Short mmCIF file of C-alpha atoms in Angstrom, two decimals:
data_model
loop_
_atom_site.label_atom_id
_atom_site.label_comp_id
_atom_site.label_asym_id
_atom_site.label_seq_id
_atom_site.Cartn_x
_atom_site.Cartn_y
_atom_site.Cartn_z
CA MET A 15 -130.72 -74.61 -40.82
CA THR A 16 -128.21 -74.50 -43.64
CA SER A 17 -127.26 -71.27 -45.28
CA ALA A 18 -128.27 -72.82 -48.59
CA ALA A 19 -131.81 -73.33 -47.30
CA HIS A 20 -131.73 -69.76 -46.06
CA ARG A 21 -130.59 -68.41 -49.41
CA ALA A 22 -133.21 -70.45 -51.26
CA ALA A 23 -136.01 -69.23 -49.00
CA GLU A 24 -134.80 -65.67 -49.29
CA ARG A 25 -134.73 -65.91 -53.07
CA VAL A 26 -138.31 -67.21 -53.28
CA ALA A 27 -139.49 -64.62 -50.77
CA ARG A 28 -137.88 -61.80 -52.79
CA ASP A 29 -139.37 -63.16 -55.98
CA SER A 30 -142.89 -63.18 -54.51
CA TYR A 31 -142.40 -59.92 -52.68
CA GLY A 32 -141.38 -58.05 -55.83
CA ARG A 33 -144.29 -59.53 -57.76
CA LEU A 34 -146.80 -58.51 -55.08
CA VAL A 35 -145.39 -55.00 -54.57
CA ALA A 36 -145.45 -54.46 -58.33
CA PHE A 37 -148.98 -55.80 -58.61
CA LEU A 38 -150.34 -53.62 -55.78
CA ALA A 39 -148.42 -50.47 -56.65
CA ALA A 40 -149.29 -50.68 -60.34
CA ARG A 41 -152.90 -49.87 -59.53
CA THR A 42 -152.38 -47.26 -56.80
CA ARG A 43 -148.99 -45.84 -57.82
CA ASP A 44 -148.31 -45.94 -54.11
CA VAL A 45 -145.10 -47.91 -53.71
CA SER A 46 -144.78 -47.13 -50.00
CA GLY A 47 -148.33 -48.31 -49.32
CA ALA A 48 -147.71 -51.56 -51.16
CA GLU A 49 -144.47 -52.06 -49.25
CA ASP A 50 -146.16 -51.33 -45.93
CA ALA A 51 -148.78 -53.95 -46.64
CA LEU A 52 -146.16 -56.58 -47.37
CA ALA A 53 -143.25 -55.60 -45.15
CA GLU A 54 -144.18 -57.68 -42.13
CA ALA A 55 -145.28 -60.64 -44.22
CA PHE A 56 -141.90 -60.56 -45.93
CA ALA A 57 -140.07 -60.35 -42.61
CA SER A 58 -141.93 -63.36 -41.20
CA ALA A 59 -141.33 -65.30 -44.42
CA LEU A 60 -137.59 -64.72 -44.07
CA LYS A 61 -137.84 -65.99 -40.52
CA SER A 62 -139.99 -69.08 -40.97
CA TRP A 63 -139.34 -70.36 -44.52
CA PRO A 64 -135.74 -71.42 -43.98
CA GLU A 65 -136.91 -73.57 -41.04
CA ASP A 66 -140.37 -74.77 -42.09
CA GLY A 67 -139.63 -74.99 -45.79
CA ILE A 68 -140.86 -72.89 -48.67
CA PRO A 69 -144.66 -72.98 -49.08
CA THR A 70 -146.11 -74.46 -52.27
CA ASN A 71 -147.61 -71.13 -53.21
CA PRO A 72 -145.36 -68.39 -51.82
CA ASP A 73 -147.49 -65.56 -53.22
CA ALA A 74 -150.59 -66.85 -51.43
CA TRP A 75 -148.63 -67.32 -48.19
CA LEU A 76 -147.33 -63.75 -48.24
CA LEU A 77 -150.72 -62.30 -49.12
CA THR A 78 -152.47 -64.18 -46.33
CA VAL A 79 -150.03 -62.88 -43.72
CA ALA A 80 -150.08 -59.38 -45.20
CA ARG A 81 -153.87 -59.30 -45.00
CA ARG A 82 -153.84 -60.37 -41.37
CA ARG A 83 -151.27 -57.74 -40.40
CA GLN A 84 -152.95 -55.10 -42.46
CA THR A 85 -156.07 -54.70 -40.31
CA ASP A 86 -154.11 -52.97 -37.53
CA ALA A 87 -152.25 -50.71 -39.88
CA ALA A 88 -155.50 -49.79 -41.58
CA ARG A 89 -157.13 -48.81 -38.30
CA ARG A 90 -154.15 -46.71 -37.35
CA ARG A 91 -154.16 -44.94 -40.64
CA GLN A 92 -157.90 -44.44 -40.89
CA THR A 93 -157.56 -41.39 -38.66
CA ARG A 94 -156.12 -39.77 -41.72
CA THR A 95 -159.23 -39.64 -43.86
CA ALA A 96 -157.37 -39.24 -47.12
CA GLY A 97 -156.05 -42.75 -46.74
CA GLU A 98 -159.44 -44.44 -46.46
CA VAL A 99 -160.22 -44.90 -50.10
CA HIS A 100 -156.76 -46.19 -50.68
CA ILE A 101 -156.97 -48.68 -47.81
CA GLN A 102 -160.32 -49.88 -49.05
CA LEU A 103 -158.90 -50.38 -52.50
CA MET A 104 -155.85 -52.18 -51.21
CA THR A 105 -157.87 -54.48 -48.96
CA GLU A 106 -160.02 -55.47 -51.89
CA GLU A 107 -156.99 -56.11 -54.02
CA LEU A 108 -155.30 -58.21 -51.40
CA GLU A 109 -158.47 -60.27 -50.91
CA GLU A 110 -159.06 -60.70 -54.58
CA ALA A 111 -155.46 -61.64 -55.27
CA SER A 112 -155.11 -64.09 -52.42
CA ALA A 113 -158.20 -65.90 -53.68
CA GLN A 114 -156.36 -66.80 -56.87
CA PRO A 115 -152.66 -66.02 -56.50
CA GLU A 116 -151.75 -67.97 -59.62
CA ALA A 117 -153.57 -65.30 -61.62
CA ILE A 118 -151.48 -62.38 -60.31
CA PRO A 119 -149.99 -60.72 -63.37
CA ASP A 120 -146.26 -60.01 -63.32
CA ARG A 121 -145.92 -56.22 -63.23
CA ARG A 122 -142.33 -56.13 -62.03
CA LEU A 123 -141.05 -54.86 -65.33
CA ALA A 124 -143.56 -51.99 -65.23
CA LEU A 125 -142.41 -51.18 -61.70
CA MET A 126 -138.79 -51.16 -62.85
CA PHE A 127 -139.65 -48.75 -65.65
CA ALA A 128 -141.37 -46.48 -63.11
CA CYS A 129 -138.31 -46.59 -60.83
CA ALA A 130 -135.97 -45.78 -63.73
CA HIS A 131 -138.17 -43.00 -65.10
CA PRO A 132 -136.36 -39.78 -66.17
CA ASP A 133 -138.22 -37.92 -63.39
CA ILE A 134 -136.41 -40.01 -60.77
CA GLU A 135 -132.96 -38.75 -59.82
CA ARG A 136 -130.44 -40.82 -61.75
CA GLY A 137 -128.43 -42.00 -58.75
CA MET A 138 -131.57 -43.21 -56.99
CA ARG A 139 -132.86 -45.45 -59.77
CA ALA A 140 -130.75 -48.47 -58.89
CA PRO A 141 -131.41 -48.22 -55.12
CA LEU A 142 -135.15 -47.82 -55.79
CA ILE A 143 -135.30 -50.90 -58.03
CA LEU A 144 -133.34 -52.89 -55.46
CA GLN A 145 -135.71 -51.92 -52.72
CA THR A 146 -139.01 -52.32 -54.51
CA ILE A 147 -138.28 -55.46 -56.52
CA LEU A 148 -136.05 -57.25 -54.04
CA GLY A 149 -137.34 -55.88 -50.76
CA LEU A 150 -133.84 -54.93 -49.59
CA SER A 151 -133.79 -52.64 -46.59
CA ALA A 152 -132.48 -49.08 -46.78
CA ILE A 153 -129.68 -50.20 -44.44
CA ASP A 154 -128.53 -52.96 -46.84
CA ILE A 155 -128.69 -50.62 -49.81
CA ALA A 156 -126.93 -47.83 -47.92
CA ALA A 157 -124.11 -50.20 -46.96
CA ALA A 158 -123.57 -51.25 -50.55
CA PHE A 159 -123.76 -47.72 -51.94
CA LEU A 160 -121.64 -46.30 -49.10
CA ILE A 161 -124.21 -43.75 -48.03
CA PRO A 162 -125.38 -43.12 -44.45
CA PRO A 163 -128.55 -45.24 -43.90
CA THR A 164 -130.76 -42.32 -42.84
CA THR A 165 -129.76 -40.35 -45.92
CA MET A 166 -130.51 -43.37 -48.12
CA GLY A 167 -133.85 -43.90 -46.34
CA GLN A 168 -134.87 -40.27 -46.88
CA ARG A 169 -133.92 -40.38 -50.54
CA LEU A 170 -135.87 -43.59 -51.12
CA VAL A 171 -138.93 -42.04 -49.48
CA ARG A 172 -138.56 -38.93 -51.63
CA ALA A 173 -138.17 -40.99 -54.79
CA LYS A 174 -141.33 -42.97 -54.01
CA ALA A 175 -143.27 -39.79 -53.28
CA ARG A 176 -142.07 -38.50 -56.64
CA ILE A 177 -143.57 -41.52 -58.43
CA ARG A 178 -146.94 -40.74 -56.93
CA GLU A 179 -146.85 -36.95 -57.25
CA ALA A 180 -145.53 -36.87 -60.79
CA GLY A 181 -147.96 -39.60 -61.83
CA ILE A 182 -145.15 -41.65 -63.28
CA PRO A 183 -146.82 -44.46 -65.25
CA PHE A 184 -146.41 -48.09 -64.28
CA ALA A 185 -146.13 -49.41 -67.76
CA VAL A 186 -143.75 -51.07 -70.15
CA PRO A 187 -143.26 -48.41 -72.87
CA GLU A 188 -144.55 -48.91 -76.37
CA ARG A 189 -142.28 -50.57 -78.91
CA GLU A 190 -140.86 -47.32 -80.34
CA ASP A 191 -140.00 -45.89 -76.92
CA LEU A 192 -138.82 -49.15 -75.44
CA ALA A 193 -135.17 -49.02 -76.46
CA ALA A 194 -134.51 -45.60 -74.95
CA ARG A 195 -136.37 -46.33 -71.72
CA LEU A 196 -134.96 -49.82 -71.37
CA ASP A 197 -131.52 -48.20 -71.33
CA ALA A 198 -132.38 -46.48 -68.06
CA VAL A 199 -133.51 -49.76 -66.49
CA LEU A 200 -130.38 -51.57 -67.65
CA GLU A 201 -128.18 -48.68 -66.57
CA ALA A 202 -129.66 -48.79 -63.06
CA ILE A 203 -129.12 -52.55 -62.76
CA TYR A 204 -125.62 -52.32 -64.17
CA ALA A 205 -124.81 -49.46 -61.78
CA ALA A 206 -125.78 -51.76 -58.91
CA TYR A 207 -123.54 -54.47 -60.33
CA ALA A 208 -120.63 -52.08 -60.83
CA LYS A 209 -120.92 -51.04 -57.17
CA GLY A 210 -120.80 -54.67 -56.14
CA TRP A 211 -117.84 -55.25 -58.43
CA THR A 212 -115.58 -52.40 -57.31
CA GLU A 213 -116.17 -52.57 -53.57
CA ILE A 214 -114.29 -55.81 -53.34
CA GLY A 215 -114.08 -57.94 -50.21
CA ASP A 216 -117.17 -56.28 -48.81
CA THR A 217 -120.04 -58.70 -48.17
CA ALA A 218 -122.75 -56.06 -48.66
CA ALA A 219 -121.26 -55.22 -52.05
CA GLU A 220 -120.82 -58.85 -53.11
CA ARG A 221 -124.44 -59.48 -52.29
CA LEU A 222 -125.34 -56.46 -54.35
CA ALA A 223 -123.56 -58.00 -57.35
CA ASP A 224 -125.64 -61.17 -56.90
CA GLU A 225 -128.86 -59.20 -56.70
CA ALA A 226 -127.97 -57.21 -59.83
CA ILE A 227 -127.35 -60.42 -61.76
CA TRP A 228 -130.65 -61.77 -60.53
CA LEU A 229 -132.42 -58.61 -61.72
CA GLY A 230 -130.63 -58.96 -65.06
CA ARG A 231 -131.98 -62.50 -65.41
CA LEU A 232 -135.44 -61.23 -64.50
CA VAL A 233 -135.35 -58.57 -67.23
CA VAL A 234 -134.12 -61.12 -69.77
CA SER A 235 -136.93 -63.50 -68.84
CA LEU A 236 -139.56 -60.76 -69.00
CA LEU A 237 -138.23 -59.22 -72.24
CA PRO A 238 -136.76 -62.21 -74.09
CA ASP A 239 -136.54 -60.32 -77.41
CA GLU A 240 -134.31 -57.51 -76.13
CA ALA A 241 -130.74 -58.13 -77.24
CA GLU A 242 -129.29 -55.41 -75.01
CA ALA A 243 -130.76 -56.99 -71.89
CA LYS A 244 -129.00 -60.22 -72.82
CA GLY A 245 -125.84 -58.29 -73.59
CA MET A 246 -125.88 -56.71 -70.15
CA LEU A 247 -126.48 -60.02 -68.40
CA ALA A 248 -123.61 -61.55 -70.40
CA LEU A 249 -121.37 -58.63 -69.43
CA MET A 250 -122.14 -59.13 -65.73
CA LEU A 251 -121.50 -62.87 -65.96
CA TYR A 252 -118.12 -62.40 -67.69
CA ALA A 253 -117.05 -60.07 -64.90
CA GLU A 254 -118.46 -62.32 -62.20
CA ALA A 255 -116.61 -65.34 -63.63
CA ARG A 256 -113.33 -63.63 -62.81
CA ARG A 257 -114.20 -62.64 -59.25
CA GLN A 258 -112.00 -65.29 -57.57
CA ALA A 259 -109.01 -64.44 -59.77
CA ARG A 260 -108.95 -60.73 -58.91
CA ARG A 261 -107.10 -61.16 -55.63
CA ASP A 262 -104.24 -63.52 -54.81
CA ALA A 263 -104.00 -65.71 -51.70
CA ASN A 264 -102.75 -62.70 -49.70
CA GLY A 265 -105.57 -60.46 -50.85
CA ALA A 266 -103.33 -58.51 -53.22
CA TYR A 267 -104.77 -57.05 -56.41
CA VAL A 268 -104.16 -59.06 -59.60
CA PRO A 269 -104.63 -57.20 -62.90
CA LEU A 270 -106.61 -58.92 -65.68
CA ASN A 271 -103.56 -59.85 -67.78
CA ALA A 272 -101.89 -61.57 -64.81
CA GLN A 273 -104.94 -63.51 -63.63
CA ASP A 274 -104.79 -67.28 -63.31
CA VAL A 275 -107.14 -68.60 -65.99
CA ASP A 276 -107.87 -71.71 -63.93
CA LEU A 277 -109.54 -69.53 -61.33
CA TRP A 278 -112.07 -68.21 -63.85
CA ASP A 279 -115.52 -69.75 -63.49
CA GLU A 280 -116.03 -71.70 -66.69
CA ALA A 281 -119.77 -72.28 -66.21
CA GLN A 282 -120.37 -68.54 -65.96
CA ILE A 283 -118.19 -67.81 -68.97
CA LEU A 284 -120.07 -70.38 -71.06
CA ALA A 285 -123.41 -68.93 -69.94
CA ALA A 286 -122.17 -65.47 -70.90
CA GLU A 287 -120.96 -66.68 -74.31
CA ALA A 288 -124.33 -68.32 -75.00
CA LEU A 289 -126.22 -65.14 -74.06
CA LEU A 290 -123.95 -62.98 -76.18
CA HIS A 291 -124.42 -65.33 -79.11
CA GLU A 292 -128.22 -65.11 -78.77
CA ALA A 293 -128.02 -61.33 -78.47
CA ASN A 294 -125.89 -61.00 -81.61
CA ARG A 295 -128.31 -63.12 -83.61
CA ALA A 296 -131.27 -60.93 -82.66
CA ALA A 297 -132.48 -58.27 -85.09
CA GLY A 298 -131.82 -54.59 -84.49
CA SER A 299 -128.78 -52.48 -83.77
CA THR A 300 -126.03 -53.54 -81.43
CA GLY A 301 -125.82 -51.53 -78.23
CA ARG A 302 -123.10 -50.77 -75.72
CA TYR A 303 -123.71 -53.78 -73.49
CA GLN A 304 -123.35 -56.23 -76.35
CA ILE A 305 -120.12 -54.54 -77.44
CA GLU A 306 -118.75 -54.48 -73.92
CA ALA A 307 -119.67 -58.14 -73.52
CA ALA A 308 -117.92 -58.90 -76.83
CA ILE A 309 -114.80 -57.15 -75.47
CA GLN A 310 -114.96 -59.38 -72.42
CA SER A 311 -115.34 -62.36 -74.73
CA ALA A 312 -112.16 -61.33 -76.58
CA HIS A 313 -110.35 -61.01 -73.24
CA VAL A 314 -111.35 -64.45 -72.03
CA ALA A 315 -110.18 -65.95 -75.33
CA ARG A 316 -106.91 -66.25 -73.39
CA ARG A 317 -108.58 -69.20 -71.66
CA VAL A 318 -108.30 -71.18 -74.90
CA SER A 319 -105.58 -69.54 -76.99
CA GLY A 320 -103.25 -68.43 -74.20
CA ARG A 321 -103.41 -64.79 -75.20
CA PRO A 322 -106.20 -62.24 -75.47
CA ASN A 323 -107.26 -61.16 -78.92
CA TRP A 324 -105.93 -57.58 -78.67
CA ASP A 325 -106.75 -56.59 -82.26
CA SER A 326 -110.40 -57.46 -81.68
CA VAL A 327 -110.36 -55.66 -78.34
CA VAL A 328 -109.09 -52.43 -79.94
CA ALA A 329 -111.55 -52.71 -82.84
CA LEU A 330 -114.45 -53.29 -80.46
CA TYR A 331 -113.44 -50.30 -78.33
CA ASP A 332 -113.47 -48.20 -81.50
CA VAL A 333 -117.09 -49.22 -82.07
CA LEU A 334 -117.95 -48.55 -78.43
CA LEU A 335 -116.25 -45.16 -78.51
CA ASN A 336 -118.21 -44.15 -81.61
CA LEU A 337 -121.39 -45.15 -79.86
CA THR A 338 -120.88 -43.70 -76.39
CA HIS A 339 -118.05 -41.12 -76.68
CA SER A 340 -117.24 -42.20 -73.16
CA PRO A 341 -113.84 -41.23 -71.73
CA VAL A 342 -113.81 -44.55 -69.87
CA ALA A 343 -114.07 -46.41 -73.19
CA LEU A 344 -111.16 -44.34 -74.54
CA LEU A 345 -109.15 -45.15 -71.43
CA ASN A 346 -109.75 -48.89 -71.78
CA ARG A 347 -109.02 -48.70 -75.49
CA ALA A 348 -105.64 -47.15 -74.66
CA ALA A 349 -104.74 -50.12 -72.47
CA ALA A 350 -105.48 -52.48 -75.38
CA LEU A 351 -103.77 -50.19 -77.89
CA ALA A 352 -100.57 -50.43 -75.86
CA GLU A 353 -100.56 -54.16 -76.66
CA THR A 354 -100.98 -53.70 -80.42
CA ASP A 355 -99.26 -50.35 -81.17
CA GLY A 356 -97.08 -49.80 -78.13
CA PRO A 357 -97.23 -47.50 -75.08
CA GLU A 358 -96.37 -44.24 -76.91
CA ALA A 359 -99.33 -44.63 -79.28
CA ALA A 360 -101.54 -45.46 -76.30
CA LEU A 361 -100.39 -42.37 -74.37
CA ALA A 362 -100.95 -40.18 -77.42
CA SER A 363 -104.51 -41.51 -77.70
CA LEU A 364 -105.18 -40.32 -74.12
CA ASP A 365 -104.46 -36.69 -75.05
CA ALA A 366 -108.07 -36.50 -76.26
CA ILE A 367 -109.33 -36.72 -72.67
CA ALA A 368 -106.42 -35.05 -70.86
CA ASP A 369 -108.50 -31.89 -70.35
CA ASP A 370 -111.68 -33.72 -69.35
CA ARG A 371 -112.54 -32.50 -65.82
CA ARG A 372 -114.04 -35.90 -64.98
CA MET A 373 -110.61 -37.47 -65.31
CA GLU A 374 -109.04 -35.22 -62.66
CA ASN A 375 -110.27 -37.36 -59.78
CA TYR A 376 -110.62 -40.62 -61.69
CA GLN A 377 -108.18 -43.09 -60.21
CA PRO A 378 -108.17 -45.56 -63.18
CA TYR A 379 -107.17 -42.70 -65.50
CA TRP A 380 -104.05 -41.87 -63.49
CA ALA A 381 -103.23 -45.54 -62.95
CA ALA A 382 -103.43 -46.15 -66.72
CA ARG A 383 -101.33 -43.06 -67.50
CA GLY A 384 -98.80 -44.22 -64.94
CA HIS A 385 -98.55 -47.74 -66.35
CA LEU A 386 -98.26 -46.55 -69.94
CA ALA A 387 -95.64 -43.90 -69.10
CA ALA A 388 -93.64 -46.51 -67.18
CA ARG A 389 -93.73 -48.85 -70.17
CA ALA A 390 -92.65 -46.00 -72.42
CA GLY A 391 -89.71 -45.34 -70.10
CA ARG A 392 -90.96 -41.90 -69.06
CA LYS A 393 -90.18 -42.31 -65.40
CA THR A 394 -90.92 -38.85 -64.00
CA GLU A 395 -94.29 -38.75 -65.69
CA ALA A 396 -95.04 -42.30 -64.53
CA HIS A 397 -94.10 -41.41 -60.95
CA GLU A 398 -96.38 -38.37 -60.92
CA ALA A 399 -99.35 -40.21 -62.40
CA LEU A 400 -98.97 -43.24 -60.12
CA THR A 401 -98.70 -40.95 -57.08
CA LEU A 402 -102.01 -39.33 -57.98
CA ALA A 403 -103.55 -42.76 -58.56
CA ILE A 404 -102.36 -43.89 -55.12
CA GLY A 405 -103.83 -40.78 -53.52
CA LEU A 406 -107.16 -41.34 -55.29
CA ALA A 407 -107.43 -45.07 -54.55
CA THR A 408 -110.12 -46.08 -52.06
CA ASP A 409 -109.34 -49.79 -52.10
CA ASP A 410 -106.37 -50.92 -50.04
CA ALA A 411 -105.41 -53.80 -52.36
CA VAL A 412 -105.38 -51.49 -55.38
CA ARG A 413 -103.44 -48.86 -53.42
CA HIS A 414 -100.76 -51.41 -52.49
CA TYR A 415 -100.54 -52.67 -56.04
CA LEU A 416 -99.97 -49.11 -57.28
CA ILE A 417 -97.35 -48.43 -54.61
CA ALA A 418 -95.49 -51.57 -55.73
CA GLN A 419 -95.74 -50.43 -59.36
CA ARG A 420 -94.30 -47.05 -58.44
CA ALA A 421 -91.48 -48.72 -56.50
CA THR A 422 -90.35 -50.66 -59.61
CA LEU A 423 -89.60 -47.32 -61.32
CA ARG A 424 -86.57 -46.96 -59.10
CA ASP A 425 -85.18 -50.47 -59.69
CA ASP A 426 -83.85 -50.11 -63.20
CA MET B 263 -121.06 -28.47 -51.44
CA ARG B 264 -117.99 -27.82 -49.29
CA TYR B 265 -117.17 -30.19 -46.50
CA MET B 266 -114.72 -30.06 -43.65
CA MET B 267 -113.31 -33.54 -43.27
CA ILE B 268 -112.31 -34.01 -39.66
CA ILE B 269 -109.84 -36.73 -38.86
CA HIS B 270 -110.17 -38.51 -35.54
CA HIS B 271 -107.51 -41.10 -35.16
CA ASP B 272 -106.27 -43.63 -32.69
CA HIS B 273 -102.72 -42.59 -31.98
CA GLU B 274 -101.66 -46.07 -30.79
CA ALA B 275 -103.05 -47.80 -33.85
CA MET B 276 -101.30 -45.26 -36.08
CA ALA B 277 -98.02 -45.75 -34.26
CA LYS B 278 -98.18 -49.50 -34.95
CA ALA B 279 -98.70 -49.04 -38.69
CA PRO B 280 -95.66 -49.25 -41.01
CA GLN B 281 -94.64 -45.58 -40.85
CA LYS B 282 -92.82 -45.26 -44.15
CA GLU B 283 -95.74 -46.68 -46.06
CA LEU B 284 -98.28 -44.64 -44.11
CA TRP B 285 -96.57 -41.31 -44.80
CA ALA B 286 -96.03 -42.25 -48.44
CA GLU B 287 -99.77 -42.84 -48.66
CA TRP B 288 -100.39 -39.51 -46.97
CA ALA B 289 -98.06 -37.73 -49.40
CA ALA B 290 -99.94 -39.26 -52.34
CA PHE B 291 -103.28 -38.36 -50.77
CA ASN B 292 -102.22 -34.72 -50.25
CA GLU B 293 -101.00 -34.61 -53.85
CA ALA B 294 -104.42 -35.81 -55.03
CA LEU B 295 -106.19 -33.26 -52.79
CA ASN B 296 -104.08 -30.38 -54.04
CA LYS B 297 -104.72 -31.30 -57.66
CA ALA B 298 -108.44 -31.85 -57.18
CA GLY B 299 -109.60 -28.25 -57.55
CA ALA B 300 -110.07 -24.84 -55.98
CA GLY B 301 -112.39 -25.91 -53.17
CA PHE B 302 -109.99 -28.57 -51.94
CA SER B 303 -107.17 -28.02 -49.55
CA GLY B 304 -104.73 -30.36 -47.98
CA GLY B 305 -104.95 -30.92 -44.28
CA LEU B 306 -102.95 -29.75 -41.34
CA ARG B 307 -101.77 -32.33 -38.89
CA LEU B 308 -102.18 -31.69 -35.17
CA THR B 309 -99.95 -32.92 -32.35
CA PRO B 310 -101.50 -35.62 -30.13
CA GLY B 311 -104.46 -34.54 -28.02
CA LYS B 312 -102.60 -35.01 -24.75
CA GLU B 313 -100.31 -32.15 -25.74
CA GLY B 314 -103.28 -29.79 -26.00
CA THR B 315 -104.54 -27.18 -23.57
CA VAL B 316 -108.21 -26.58 -22.85
CA VAL B 317 -109.49 -23.17 -21.74
CA ARG B 318 -112.96 -22.49 -20.37
CA ASN B 319 -114.25 -19.11 -19.32
CA ARG B 320 -117.19 -19.11 -16.95
CA ALA B 321 -118.54 -15.90 -15.42
CA GLY B 322 -115.27 -14.11 -16.03
CA LYS B 323 -113.24 -16.86 -14.40
CA SER B 324 -110.76 -18.58 -16.67
CA ASP B 325 -110.07 -22.28 -16.20
CA VAL B 326 -106.99 -23.67 -17.95
CA LEU B 327 -106.36 -27.43 -18.17
CA ASP B 328 -103.71 -29.58 -19.76
CA GLY B 329 -104.59 -32.55 -21.92
CA PRO B 330 -107.17 -33.53 -24.51
CA TYR B 331 -110.61 -31.92 -24.74
CA ALA B 332 -112.37 -35.28 -24.77
CA ASP B 333 -111.03 -38.38 -23.08
CA THR B 334 -111.50 -40.77 -25.98
CA ARG B 335 -109.27 -43.20 -27.80
CA GLU B 336 -109.83 -41.48 -31.12
CA GLN B 337 -108.59 -37.91 -30.93
CA LEU B 338 -109.01 -34.98 -33.28
CA ALA B 339 -105.86 -35.22 -35.34
CA GLY B 340 -106.32 -33.01 -38.37
CA TYR B 341 -108.64 -31.91 -41.11
CA PHE B 342 -108.91 -31.13 -44.79
CA PHE B 343 -111.44 -29.51 -47.07
CA ILE B 344 -113.20 -30.82 -50.14
CA ASP B 345 -115.70 -29.34 -52.58
CA VAL B 346 -117.87 -32.01 -54.21
CA ASP B 347 -121.42 -32.60 -55.45
CA GLY B 348 -122.71 -34.51 -52.46
CA ILE B 349 -122.29 -37.01 -49.68
CA GLU B 350 -121.38 -39.92 -52.02
CA GLN B 351 -118.26 -38.17 -53.26
CA ALA B 352 -117.47 -36.96 -49.74
CA VAL B 353 -117.59 -40.57 -48.51
CA GLU B 354 -115.27 -41.53 -51.36
CA TRP B 355 -112.74 -38.90 -50.30
CA ALA B 356 -113.01 -40.09 -46.68
CA ASN B 357 -112.17 -43.61 -47.89
CA ARG B 358 -109.17 -42.27 -49.78
CA CYS B 359 -107.75 -40.64 -46.66
CA PRO B 360 -105.08 -42.98 -45.23
CA SER B 361 -106.16 -42.11 -41.67
CA SER B 362 -109.59 -43.68 -42.22
CA LYS B 363 -107.92 -47.03 -41.56
CA TYR B 364 -106.73 -45.99 -38.09
CA GLY B 365 -109.67 -43.97 -36.86
CA ALA B 366 -112.60 -42.15 -38.37
CA ILE B 367 -113.24 -39.32 -40.76
CA GLU B 368 -116.12 -37.09 -39.76
CA ILE B 369 -117.78 -35.41 -42.73
CA ARG B 370 -119.24 -32.01 -41.85
CA PRO B 371 -120.96 -29.88 -44.49
CA ILE B 372 -119.83 -26.27 -44.27
CA VAL B 373 -122.63 -23.72 -43.78
CA GLU B 374 -122.69 -21.54 -46.86
CA GLN B 375 -122.62 -17.83 -46.05
CA ASN B 376 -124.98 -16.16 -48.48
CA ALA B 377 -123.80 -12.82 -49.75
CA PRO B 378 -126.01 -10.02 -48.36
#
């Protein structure tokens, strides 16, 4: 069995699984119940499909197995009388759906909106989407989010109970509410991607990045008119295209401006550029993901012209800053500003967030301050800032890079 | 939420690490801890477990032994305190601690004493 066959089978199984969970849970609002009904079917699919091949109708296959396994579970649960009506309903649904699986409506988007509802704790939205749509286990999710598995499991259970108790609707919001609510869905998916992006060299995290991109594609395919969804997918693809270039042969950290352009994945960059182009042509206002993707596009211009388009980068960060007022945007703008107006101007621009409590423990803030101060020749300040950045680093490669940066302060 | 971060490290593994680099990392880590806020405090480092003394008192009879409390490779080596929103941030601080590479950091929430 090749790993490619395994990946393909897993992908199809996840696709069907998410569709079936969404379909079943949409009616009952019981995500756990829907998962229970499908869990074993999903597990046996992951076992047998890579060897026996993917069935012609994966949905029907999963439903048939789920129905068979369900009888036992139903009997066990029937002692709890409250569950009876629900079991009855679910059995009927499974039977009905397996009779004509091609007619199962795709409710995954509605399920994502339920998982990203304001009533669900913000930090749990991404894990919940990953579990319900992709069928990832709490252990996988916990590994990627660096949380103890039992804690993650308990939080997922609580979040699902919340959906039922609070009567959170399984629906794609109406046109006028869509933009605001879609933000939460995109934010959850992008949070999953960002996790997979920062925790480098970790297989659980790399897989998470893949899954986030897949979810991004799903949202784009289900909501083809939403420019921001395309913008977010483009943003993820730009970042993903540079994955190989972020570490050198010895595993050392390579900053963006020193990356070998030949290591960038051209196919992914072209896909990102095409998506961004489509997003920009769409009607409506331009959101943060499109702007951030445009910034990435200006950075990768180095691929063709040999140097990034720093003026565009600064201008785009200005737009982003106006939109989000995010200290992270200001921080990234400062790095670009150093290229156009010099390090002193860049340092001065950081004064606006110097008192922001969130920056105190934010490693990239101190790393940026350190780099800019070093370029401005302010060695003591640079040493202090880089020391804090080293102390706050969680990634060994980044830590070593910063230590090397600090060491160069002594050389001249 | 306040946590006591308990460092258990493998003395042999630590001894093999490049010492200059290791203690430079520790200095930077302590700097970050001290700047992080009121609920944080830098750790104290303990001498190796084999240099410890263990006292037990049973039915008025005192029993004094030399050596570590537990005979394990990873010994209690030190601790520090953090004050963060939850387990995610605590795990992040554990990952920042240079000793996490040579042993383990045990994260223990501190029981809050409610004012009477």
